[in-house]
mmCIF file of C-alpha atoms and ligand atoms in Angstrom:
data_model
loop_
_atom_site.group_PDB
_atom_site.id
_atom_site.type_symbol
_atom_site.label_atom_id
_atom_site.label_comp_id
_atom_site.label_asym_id
_atom_site.label_seq_id
_atom_site.Cartn_x
_atom_site.Cartn_y
_atom_site.Cartn_z
ATOM 1 C CA MET V 273 23.365 -64.990 8.366
ATOM 2 C CA ASN V 274 21.784 -66.727 10.756
ATOM 3 C CA LYS V 275 18.120 -66.616 10.281
ATOM 4 C CA TYR V 276 17.389 -65.404 14.218
ATOM 5 C CA VAL V 277 19.671 -62.850 13.355
ATOM 6 C CA LEU V 278 17.560 -61.760 10.031
ATOM 7 C CA LEU V 279 14.387 -62.056 12.080
ATOM 8 C CA SER V 280 15.553 -59.708 14.543
ATOM 9 C CA ALA V 281 16.681 -57.239 11.818
ATOM 10 C CA ILE V 282 13.255 -57.177 10.255
ATOM 11 C CA ILE V 283 11.726 -56.635 13.487
ATOM 12 C CA LEU V 284 13.937 -53.827 14.263
ATOM 13 C CA ALA V 285 14.147 -52.454 10.845
ATOM 14 C CA ALA V 286 10.035 -52.385 10.911
ATOM 15 C CA PHE V 287 10.379 -50.777 14.556
ATOM 16 C CA LEU V 288 12.194 -48.263 12.818
ATOM 17 C CA PHE V 289 9.650 -47.433 9.598
ATOM 18 C CA ILE V 290 7.025 -47.583 12.221
ATOM 19 C CA SER V 291 8.618 -45.312 14.848
ATOM 20 C CA CYS V 292 9.995 -42.926 12.172
ATOM 21 C CA GLY V 293 6.352 -42.488 10.382
ATOM 22 C CA GLU V 294 4.499 -39.501 9.535
ATOM 23 C CA LYS V 295 1.113 -39.386 10.651
ATOM 24 C CA LYS V 296 -2.033 -36.734 10.383
ATOM 25 C CA ALA V 297 -3.246 -35.130 12.854
ATOM 26 C CA SER V 298 -5.643 -31.918 13.311
ATOM 27 C CA THR V 299 -7.036 -29.439 15.666
ATOM 28 C CA SER V 300 -9.061 -26.561 16.321
ATOM 29 C CA LEU V 301 -9.406 -23.799 18.578
ATOM 30 C CA ASN V 302 -10.809 -20.395 18.922
ATOM 31 C CA ALA V 303 -8.822 -17.411 19.343
ATOM 32 C CA MET V 304 -8.504 -13.972 18.281
ATOM 33 C CA ASP V 305 -12.323 -13.842 17.471
ATOM 34 C CA THR V 306 -11.795 -16.644 14.579
ATOM 35 C CA PHE V 307 -12.152 -20.087 14.648
ATOM 36 C CA MET V 308 -9.088 -21.939 13.808
ATOM 37 C CA THR V 309 -8.203 -24.986 11.804
ATOM 38 C CA ILE V 310 -4.776 -26.823 11.735
ATOM 39 C CA GLN V 311 -3.703 -29.788 10.325
ATOM 40 C CA VAL V 312 -0.482 -31.143 10.118
ATOM 41 C CA TYR V 313 1.389 -34.266 8.341
ATOM 42 C CA GLY V 314 4.854 -35.225 9.886
ATOM 43 C CA LYS V 315 6.352 -36.731 12.632
ATOM 44 C CA LYS V 316 5.152 -35.958 15.788
ATOM 45 C CA PRO V 317 1.970 -34.265 15.149
ATOM 46 C CA ASP V 318 0.295 -34.596 17.971
ATOM 47 C CA ALA V 319 3.211 -32.489 19.929
ATOM 48 C CA ALA V 320 3.228 -29.552 17.337
ATOM 49 C CA LEU V 321 0.011 -29.206 17.380
ATOM 50 C CA GLU V 322 0.179 -28.678 21.317
ATOM 51 C CA LYS V 323 3.007 -26.497 20.426
ATOM 52 C CA THR V 324 1.513 -24.242 17.855
ATOM 53 C CA LYS V 325 -2.017 -23.633 20.306
ATOM 54 C CA GLU V 326 0.465 -22.145 23.005
ATOM 55 C CA ARG V 327 1.585 -19.838 20.266
ATOM 56 C CA ILE V 328 -1.369 -18.830 19.019
ATOM 57 C CA TYR V 329 -2.507 -17.875 22.438
ATOM 58 C CA GLN V 330 0.884 -16.726 23.072
ATOM 59 C CA ILE V 331 0.458 -14.358 20.490
ATOM 60 C CA GLU V 332 -3.620 -13.162 21.647
ATOM 61 C CA ARG V 333 -2.124 -12.742 24.986
ATOM 62 C CA ASN V 334 0.408 -9.808 23.643
ATOM 63 C CA ILE V 335 -1.865 -7.866 20.628
ATOM 64 C CA SER V 336 -5.371 -8.372 22.300
ATOM 65 C CA THR V 337 -7.042 -4.804 22.385
ATOM 66 C CA THR V 338 -9.463 -5.787 25.063
ATOM 67 C CA ASN V 339 -7.368 -8.060 27.399
ATOM 68 C CA LYS V 340 -6.156 -5.539 30.235
ATOM 69 C CA ALA V 341 -2.439 -7.367 30.660
ATOM 70 C CA SER V 342 -1.546 -7.527 26.948
ATOM 71 C CA ASP V 343 1.165 -5.157 25.743
ATOM 72 C CA VAL V 344 -0.994 -3.100 22.889
ATOM 73 C CA TYR V 345 -4.484 -2.702 25.793
ATOM 74 C CA ARG V 346 -1.376 -1.335 28.289
ATOM 75 C CA LEU V 347 0.338 0.592 25.407
ATOM 76 C CA ASN V 348 -3.455 2.041 24.672
ATOM 77 C CA HIS V 349 -3.748 3.213 27.871
ATOM 78 C CA SER V 350 -1.012 4.482 28.908
ATOM 79 C CA GLU V 351 1.970 6.047 26.871
ATOM 80 C CA LYS V 352 5.296 4.396 27.219
ATOM 81 C CA ILE V 353 5.795 0.584 27.897
ATOM 82 C CA SER V 354 8.175 -1.946 26.783
ATOM 83 C CA VAL V 355 6.347 -5.052 24.583
ATOM 84 C CA SER V 356 7.182 -8.257 23.568
ATOM 85 C CA THR V 357 8.661 -9.240 20.307
ATOM 86 C CA ASP V 358 5.375 -10.087 18.727
ATOM 87 C CA THR V 359 3.847 -6.782 19.199
ATOM 88 C CA LEU V 360 7.347 -4.853 18.465
ATOM 89 C CA THR V 361 7.423 -6.817 15.068
ATOM 90 C CA LEU V 362 3.940 -6.128 14.291
ATOM 91 C CA THR V 363 4.435 -2.378 14.901
ATOM 92 C CA LYS V 364 7.393 -2.291 12.917
ATOM 93 C CA TYR V 365 5.929 -3.724 10.182
ATOM 94 C CA GLY V 366 2.557 -1.779 10.265
ATOM 95 C CA LEU V 367 4.302 1.773 10.531
ATOM 96 C CA ASP V 368 6.672 0.536 7.655
ATOM 97 C CA PHE V 369 3.612 -0.765 5.759
ATOM 98 C CA ALA V 370 1.945 2.469 7.018
ATOM 99 C CA LYS V 371 4.705 4.202 5.297
ATOM 100 C CA GLN V 372 4.915 2.712 2.022
ATOM 101 C CA THR V 373 1.282 3.377 1.421
ATOM 102 C CA ASP V 374 1.455 6.881 2.372
ATOM 103 C CA GLY V 375 -1.089 6.133 5.161
ATOM 104 C CA VAL V 376 -3.641 3.885 3.294
ATOM 105 C CA PHE V 377 -3.061 1.353 5.661
ATOM 106 C CA ASN V 378 -2.462 2.445 9.005
ATOM 107 C CA PRO V 379 -2.243 0.458 12.359
ATOM 108 C CA ALA V 380 -3.003 3.460 14.533
ATOM 109 C CA LEU V 381 -7.561 3.410 13.385
ATOM 110 C CA TYR V 382 -8.504 2.122 16.287
ATOM 111 C CA PRO V 383 -9.699 5.267 18.232
ATOM 112 C CA ILE V 384 -11.793 5.634 14.725
ATOM 113 C CA THR V 385 -12.671 1.836 14.472
ATOM 114 C CA SER V 386 -13.879 2.213 18.220
ATOM 115 C CA ALA V 387 -16.007 5.328 17.404
ATOM 116 C CA TRP V 388 -17.945 3.441 15.021
ATOM 117 C CA GLY V 389 -18.589 0.453 17.472
ATOM 118 C CA PHE V 390 -16.512 -2.142 15.427
ATOM 119 C CA THR V 391 -14.591 -2.303 18.406
ATOM 120 C CA THR V 392 -17.185 -3.542 21.032
ATOM 121 C CA GLY V 393 -20.071 -4.198 18.739
ATOM 122 C CA ASP V 394 -22.279 -1.736 19.849
ATOM 123 C CA TYR V 395 -22.764 -0.047 16.019
ATOM 124 C CA LYS V 396 -23.095 3.538 15.596
ATOM 125 C CA VAL V 397 -21.937 6.739 13.086
ATOM 126 C CA PRO V 398 -20.613 9.060 14.396
ATOM 127 C CA SER V 399 -21.035 12.958 13.774
ATOM 128 C CA GLN V 400 -18.128 14.852 11.276
ATOM 129 C CA ASN V 401 -17.431 16.790 14.206
ATOM 130 C CA GLN V 402 -16.486 13.607 16.015
ATOM 131 C CA ILE V 403 -14.342 12.325 13.083
ATOM 132 C CA ASN V 404 -12.731 15.596 12.528
ATOM 133 C CA GLU V 405 -12.023 15.097 16.672
ATOM 134 C CA LEU V 406 -10.586 11.558 16.294
ATOM 135 C CA LEU V 407 -8.523 11.948 12.990
ATOM 136 C CA PRO V 408 -5.551 13.610 14.263
ATOM 137 C CA LEU V 409 -5.016 10.975 17.040
ATOM 138 C CA THR V 410 -4.571 8.656 13.988
ATOM 139 C CA ASP V 411 -1.408 10.200 12.927
ATOM 140 C CA TYR V 412 0.907 7.304 12.742
ATOM 141 C CA SER V 413 4.074 9.305 11.921
ATOM 142 C CA LYS V 414 3.720 10.036 16.302
ATOM 143 C CA ILE V 415 4.159 6.884 16.681
ATOM 144 C CA GLN V 416 8.123 5.970 18.206
ATOM 145 C CA ILE V 417 10.026 3.294 18.809
ATOM 146 C CA ASP V 418 13.037 3.346 21.165
ATOM 147 C CA GLY V 419 14.151 -0.174 21.389
ATOM 148 C CA THR V 420 11.681 -2.311 23.223
ATOM 149 C CA TYR V 421 9.344 0.472 24.102
ATOM 150 C CA ILE V 422 7.222 1.862 22.089
ATOM 151 C CA ASN V 423 5.862 5.618 23.261
ATOM 152 C CA MET V 424 2.144 7.188 21.793
ATOM 153 C CA GLU V 425 0.460 10.536 22.554
ATOM 154 C CA HIS V 426 -2.425 10.197 25.093
ATOM 155 C CA GLY V 427 -5.669 8.839 23.174
ATOM 156 C CA MET V 428 -3.632 6.849 20.765
ATOM 157 C CA ALA V 429 -4.151 3.189 19.571
ATOM 158 C CA LEU V 430 -2.967 0.292 17.919
ATOM 159 C CA ASP V 431 -5.084 -2.381 16.604
ATOM 160 C CA PHE V 432 -3.636 -5.730 14.542
ATOM 161 C CA GLY V 433 -7.189 -6.602 13.275
ATOM 162 C CA ALA V 434 -5.113 -6.089 9.737
ATOM 163 C CA ILE V 435 -2.507 -8.180 10.158
ATOM 164 C CA GLY V 436 -2.194 -9.541 13.113
ATOM 165 C CA LYS V 437 -3.681 -13.431 12.022
ATOM 166 C CA GLY V 438 -1.419 -13.745 8.581
ATOM 167 C CA TYR V 439 1.423 -12.820 11.233
ATOM 168 C CA THR V 440 0.121 -15.578 13.633
ATOM 169 C CA GLY V 441 -0.039 -18.190 10.441
ATOM 170 C CA ASP V 442 3.950 -17.129 9.724
ATOM 171 C CA GLU V 443 4.724 -18.069 13.545
ATOM 172 C CA VAL V 444 2.512 -21.130 13.074
ATOM 173 C CA ILE V 445 4.104 -22.532 10.030
ATOM 174 C CA ARG V 446 7.945 -21.523 11.497
ATOM 175 C CA LEU V 447 6.998 -23.608 14.914
ATOM 176 C CA LEU V 448 5.860 -26.860 12.627
ATOM 177 C CA LYS V 449 8.902 -26.778 10.325
ATOM 178 C CA ASP V 450 11.243 -26.372 13.769
ATOM 179 C CA ASN V 451 9.447 -29.466 14.845
ATOM 180 C CA GLY V 452 9.549 -31.918 11.902
ATOM 181 C CA ILE V 453 6.184 -30.919 10.444
ATOM 182 C CA LYS V 454 6.925 -31.152 6.344
ATOM 183 C CA SER V 455 2.932 -30.474 5.493
ATOM 184 C CA ALA V 456 0.134 -28.694 7.117
ATOM 185 C CA LEU V 457 -2.728 -26.221 6.064
ATOM 186 C CA LEU V 458 -4.040 -23.700 8.648
ATOM 187 C CA ASP V 459 -7.355 -21.619 8.485
ATOM 188 C CA LEU V 460 -7.095 -19.194 10.685
ATOM 189 C CA GLY V 461 -10.788 -17.442 9.716
ATOM 190 C CA GLY V 462 -10.370 -17.508 6.392
ATOM 191 C CA ASN V 463 -6.718 -16.686 6.589
ATOM 192 C CA ILE V 464 -5.491 -20.006 4.431
ATOM 193 C CA GLN V 465 -1.705 -20.841 4.737
ATOM 194 C CA ALA V 466 -0.009 -23.842 3.678
ATOM 195 C CA LEU V 467 3.224 -25.455 4.617
ATOM 196 C CA GLY V 468 4.385 -27.322 1.592
ATOM 197 C CA LYS V 469 1.955 -29.885 -0.342
ATOM 198 C CA LYS V 470 -0.634 -32.597 1.044
ATOM 199 C CA ALA V 471 1.127 -35.782 2.003
ATOM 200 C CA ASP V 472 0.159 -37.582 -1.190
ATOM 201 C CA GLY V 473 2.564 -34.752 -2.889
ATOM 202 C CA THR V 474 -0.026 -32.934 -4.571
ATOM 203 C CA GLU V 475 -0.769 -29.527 -4.106
ATOM 204 C CA TRP V 476 -3.717 -28.019 -1.585
ATOM 205 C CA THR V 477 -6.956 -26.704 -3.347
ATOM 206 C CA ILE V 478 -8.156 -23.915 -2.391
ATOM 207 C CA GLY V 479 -11.367 -22.814 -2.484
ATOM 208 C CA ILE V 480 -12.268 -18.997 -2.698
ATOM 209 C CA LYS V 481 -15.741 -17.291 -0.731
ATOM 210 C CA SER V 482 -18.266 -15.664 -3.079
ATOM 211 C CA PRO V 483 -18.716 -12.429 -1.682
ATOM 212 C CA TRP V 484 -22.490 -12.585 -2.756
ATOM 213 C CA THR V 485 -23.658 -16.318 -2.187
ATOM 214 C CA GLY V 486 -20.754 -17.742 0.742
ATOM 215 C CA LYS V 487 -20.005 -20.555 -1.473
ATOM 216 C CA ALA V 488 -17.016 -21.283 -3.555
ATOM 217 C CA ALA V 489 -16.920 -18.552 -6.318
ATOM 218 C CA ALA V 490 -12.847 -19.912 -6.917
ATOM 219 C CA ALA V 491 -10.349 -22.560 -6.149
ATOM 220 C CA ILE V 492 -6.571 -22.282 -6.668
ATOM 221 C CA LYS V 493 -4.016 -25.196 -6.212
ATOM 222 C CA ILE V 494 -0.984 -23.991 -3.809
ATOM 223 C CA ALA V 495 2.178 -25.088 -1.596
ATOM 224 C CA ASP V 496 3.730 -22.560 0.560
ATOM 225 C CA LYS V 497 1.586 -20.303 0.105
ATOM 226 C CA ALA V 498 -1.173 -17.713 2.076
ATOM 227 C CA VAL V 499 -4.314 -17.249 0.500
ATOM 228 C CA ILE V 500 -6.095 -14.485 2.327
ATOM 229 C CA THR V 501 -9.101 -12.112 2.008
ATOM 230 C CA SER V 502 -10.511 -9.283 3.422
ATOM 231 C CA GLY V 503 -14.121 -9.049 2.547
ATOM 232 C CA GLY V 504 -16.614 -6.006 3.039
ATOM 233 C CA TYR V 505 -19.224 -9.112 3.573
ATOM 234 C CA GLU V 506 -17.497 -10.138 7.028
ATOM 235 C CA ARG V 507 -18.419 -7.623 9.227
ATOM 236 C CA PHE V 508 -20.587 -4.353 8.871
ATOM 237 C CA PHE V 509 -23.649 -3.143 10.570
ATOM 238 C CA THR V 510 -26.804 -1.452 8.727
ATOM 239 C CA ALA V 511 -27.488 1.491 10.091
ATOM 240 C CA ASP V 512 -30.917 3.311 10.444
ATOM 241 C CA ASP V 513 -30.495 5.442 6.708
ATOM 242 C CA GLY V 514 -30.457 1.773 5.258
ATOM 243 C CA HIS V 515 -26.750 2.190 4.681
ATOM 244 C CA ASN V 516 -24.123 -0.792 5.547
ATOM 245 C CA TYR V 517 -20.715 -0.050 6.796
ATOM 246 C CA ILE V 518 -17.984 -2.200 6.683
ATOM 247 C CA HIS V 519 -14.767 -2.874 8.815
ATOM 248 C CA ILE V 520 -12.653 -1.633 6.496
ATOM 249 C CA PHE V 521 -11.810 2.133 7.067
ATOM 250 C CA ASP V 522 -10.468 4.346 5.101
ATOM 251 C CA SER V 523 -7.858 5.905 7.152
ATOM 252 C CA LYS V 524 -8.199 9.809 5.535
ATOM 253 C CA THR V 525 -11.959 9.853 6.140
ATOM 254 C CA GLY V 526 -12.087 8.264 9.028
ATOM 255 C CA LYS V 527 -15.121 6.408 7.689
ATOM 256 C CA PRO V 528 -16.258 2.765 6.162
ATOM 257 C CA VAL V 529 -14.586 1.954 2.455
ATOM 258 C CA ASP V 530 -17.513 2.456 0.247
ATOM 259 C CA ASN V 531 -15.780 1.884 -3.204
ATOM 260 C CA GLY V 532 -17.350 -1.047 -5.234
ATOM 261 C CA ILE V 533 -15.058 -3.437 -3.856
ATOM 262 C CA ALA V 534 -16.405 -6.329 -2.117
ATOM 263 C CA GLY V 535 -13.188 -8.585 -1.561
ATOM 264 C CA VAL V 536 -9.989 -8.511 -1.979
ATOM 265 C CA THR V 537 -7.755 -12.134 -2.323
ATOM 266 C CA ILE V 538 -3.807 -11.896 -1.981
ATOM 267 C CA ILE V 539 -1.610 -14.923 -2.823
ATOM 268 C CA THR V 540 1.876 -14.993 -1.790
ATOM 269 C CA GLU V 541 4.386 -16.469 0.484
ATOM 270 C CA SER V 542 4.191 -14.298 3.474
ATOM 271 C CA GLY V 543 1.064 -14.419 5.530
ATOM 272 C CA LEU V 544 1.894 -11.071 6.896
ATOM 273 C CA TYR V 545 2.126 -9.534 3.628
ATOM 274 C CA ALA V 546 -0.644 -10.892 2.192
ATOM 275 C CA ASP V 547 -2.800 -9.891 5.675
ATOM 276 C CA ALA V 548 -1.623 -6.385 4.955
ATOM 277 C CA LEU V 549 -2.208 -6.580 1.025
ATOM 278 C CA SER V 550 -5.767 -8.128 1.324
ATOM 279 C CA THR V 551 -6.676 -4.741 3.258
ATOM 280 C CA THR V 552 -4.329 -2.094 1.902
ATOM 281 C CA MET V 553 -6.029 -3.548 -2.104
ATOM 282 C CA PHE V 554 -9.596 -3.214 -0.422
ATOM 283 C CA VAL V 555 -9.008 0.227 1.022
ATOM 284 C CA MET V 556 -6.833 1.533 -2.758
ATOM 285 C CA GLY V 557 -9.978 0.631 -4.975
ATOM 286 C CA LEU V 558 -9.572 -1.725 -8.451
ATOM 287 C CA GLU V 559 -7.411 1.353 -10.275
ATOM 288 C CA ASP V 560 -4.995 2.408 -7.291
ATOM 289 C CA ALA V 561 -4.443 -1.838 -6.480
ATOM 290 C CA ALA V 562 -3.878 -2.524 -10.036
ATOM 291 C CA SER V 563 -1.526 -0.067 -9.961
ATOM 292 C CA TYR V 564 0.404 -0.680 -6.890
ATOM 293 C CA TRP V 565 0.453 -4.091 -7.731
ATOM 294 C CA ARG V 566 2.348 -3.236 -11.335
ATOM 295 C CA HIS V 567 4.943 -1.655 -9.076
ATOM 296 C CA ASN V 568 5.070 -4.455 -6.355
ATOM 297 C CA SER V 569 4.753 -7.626 -8.776
ATOM 298 C CA ASP V 570 5.757 -9.896 -5.527
ATOM 299 C CA PHE V 571 2.427 -11.135 -4.993
ATOM 300 C CA GLU V 572 -0.860 -12.234 -7.001
ATOM 301 C CA MET V 573 -3.938 -10.591 -6.565
ATOM 302 C CA ILE V 574 -7.949 -11.459 -7.104
ATOM 303 C CA ILE V 575 -10.974 -8.789 -6.780
ATOM 304 C CA PHE V 576 -14.395 -9.000 -6.202
ATOM 305 C CA THR V 577 -16.829 -6.057 -7.209
ATOM 306 C CA GLU V 578 -20.438 -5.545 -5.685
ATOM 307 C CA ASN V 579 -21.637 -5.445 -9.123
ATOM 308 C CA GLN V 580 -20.119 -8.953 -9.432
ATOM 309 C CA ASP V 581 -17.309 -8.053 -11.759
ATOM 310 C CA LEU V 582 -14.062 -10.109 -11.462
ATOM 311 C CA TYR V 583 -10.755 -8.984 -11.837
ATOM 312 C CA TYR V 584 -7.519 -11.039 -10.980
ATOM 313 C CA THR V 585 -3.369 -10.787 -12.105
ATOM 314 C CA GLU V 586 -2.080 -12.073 -14.723
ATOM 315 C CA GLY V 587 0.153 -14.568 -12.808
ATOM 316 C CA LEU V 588 -3.017 -16.401 -11.810
ATOM 317 C CA GLU V 589 -3.945 -17.539 -15.567
ATOM 318 C CA GLU V 590 -4.757 -21.088 -15.939
ATOM 319 C CA LYS V 591 -4.257 -21.277 -12.343
ATOM 320 C CA LEU V 592 -7.799 -19.754 -11.293
ATOM 321 C CA LYS V 593 -10.789 -22.564 -11.718
ATOM 322 C CA LEU V 594 -13.995 -20.782 -11.638
ATOM 323 C CA PHE V 595 -17.373 -21.232 -10.383
ATOM 324 C CA ALA V 596 -19.407 -18.251 -10.453
ATOM 325 C CA ASP V 597 -21.734 -16.748 -12.647
ATOM 326 C CA PHE V 598 -19.862 -12.966 -12.808
ATOM 327 C CA SER V 599 -20.990 -10.609 -14.252
ATOM 328 C CA SER V 600 -17.712 -10.119 -15.980
ATOM 329 C CA VAL V 601 -14.411 -11.651 -16.060
ATOM 330 C CA ASN V 602 -10.950 -9.116 -16.296
ATOM 331 C CA VAL V 603 -7.217 -9.958 -16.245
ATOM 332 C CA ILE V 604 -4.935 -7.572 -14.493
ATOM 333 C CA ARG V 605 -2.147 -7.430 -16.605
ATOM 334 C CA LYS V 606 1.387 -5.287 -16.418
HETATM 335 P P1 ADP N 203 -10.564 -9.891 8.657
HETATM 336 O O1 ADP N 203 -9.855 -9.462 9.944
HETATM 337 O O2 ADP N 203 -12.283 -9.733 8.347
HETATM 338 O O3 ADP N 203 -9.450 -10.800 8.394
HETATM 339 P P2 ADP N 203 -8.475 -7.967 7.510
HETATM 340 O O4 ADP N 203 -7.653 -8.331 7.385
HETATM 341 O O5 ADP N 203 -9.148 -6.382 6.341
HETATM 342 O O6 ADP N 203 -10.161 -8.653 7.479
HETATM 343 O O7 ADP N 203 -9.038 -6.464 8.490
HETATM 344 C C1 ADP N 203 -9.441 -5.806 9.086
HETATM 345 C C2 ADP N 203 -9.337 -4.848 10.367
HETATM 346 O O8 ADP N 203 -8.084 -4.364 10.304
HETATM 347 C C3 ADP N 203 -10.338 -3.931 10.863
HETATM 348 O O9 ADP N 203 -11.378 -4.972 11.480
HETATM 349 C C4 ADP N 203 -9.319 -3.468 11.479
HETATM 350 O O10 ADP N 203 -9.523 -3.433 12.986
HETATM 351 C C5 ADP N 203 -8.584 -2.750 10.526
HETATM 352 N N1 ADP N 203 -8.458 -2.145 9.698
HETATM 353 C C6 ADP N 203 -9.465 -1.542 9.010
HETATM 354 N N2 ADP N 203 -9.330 -0.329 8.242
HETATM 355 C C7 ADP N 203 -7.648 -0.385 8.071
HETATM 356 C C8 ADP N 203 -7.203 0.418 7.582
HETATM 357 N N3 ADP N 203 -7.133 1.295 6.811
HETATM 358 N N4 ADP N 203 -5.469 0.387 7.874
HETATM 359 C C9 ADP N 203 -5.411 -1.043 8.789
HETATM 360 N N5 ADP N 203 -6.375 -1.837 9.457
HETATM 361 C C10 ADP N 203 -7.110 -1.446 9.435
HETATM 362 MG MG1 MG N 204 -5.650 -7.933 6.380
#
């Protein structure tokens, strides 16, 4: 081969190698009342990140409870409207999950969480009378879906606070994959979701926060999984009586959960499922959560109690590294 031809071939190969090359990039944004960080590795990572941001803002515009133009706001202030695919998907999923958990998970609790001030930050303890009046408005079985239309009684209101970020994580991962990204890590305010493995081919190490100190209490290695936590310590207020009221609610009583659970972390493939489960297992409490897991073992679970006991499902044995001092460490078995 002529040496100029060879040289050109080498230059072309080098050019192709560089232009096919995979790079790292990351971005941060504030959306859904949450500081989010996304790191990606692959071809054209910056373009993929831009699309990701747009998609997150789009979901936020659809499901925000406070933006007057959102589907959810309009739905919560009228009776029947046609909604976006995001809102429709979340409504269907939320209602299905409510049925499956006999209402422990309830996407229609907004009238109650508002009365306690969690929607505005103007916290108060409502009277039992007020709670009794509002509870019928949280009857999710009255919500009807007709094509793209959602119909509910005046005074009822939806809120995807418990599943919106998990859904968003799944949508982001789908978008990243469609854009040639093979490896990514999302941190949507403590909701961690991984696409593939790290760029070097090893698994991601995810720290799990101690509900008591805020430092890492445990760590786990994952690939292609969501690690999603609901913590009573994340949002609560202290009332005049000195009692702490958290943002996770017992849908039957209309009161914040007070069952000795400090935090629940769920590990499974789907962010939406993990997010729904983290809230639901928190509300169920230790015994019922363990029993739910025994019947639906398509996820792993870590439970921190207020007494600093740690419980985790048997699939995590040998995978979980523990750093904190726990009062006791217990494995939930079949
Ligand atoms: P975070 O938003 O802190 O990540 P969660 O995923 O557990 O935590 O979601 C908590 C939110 O879910 C609350 O702020 C409220 O909007 C909503 N919520 C509270 N209790 C319930 C419940 N029993 N079922 C469904 N949603 C709930
Ligand atoms: Mg949740």
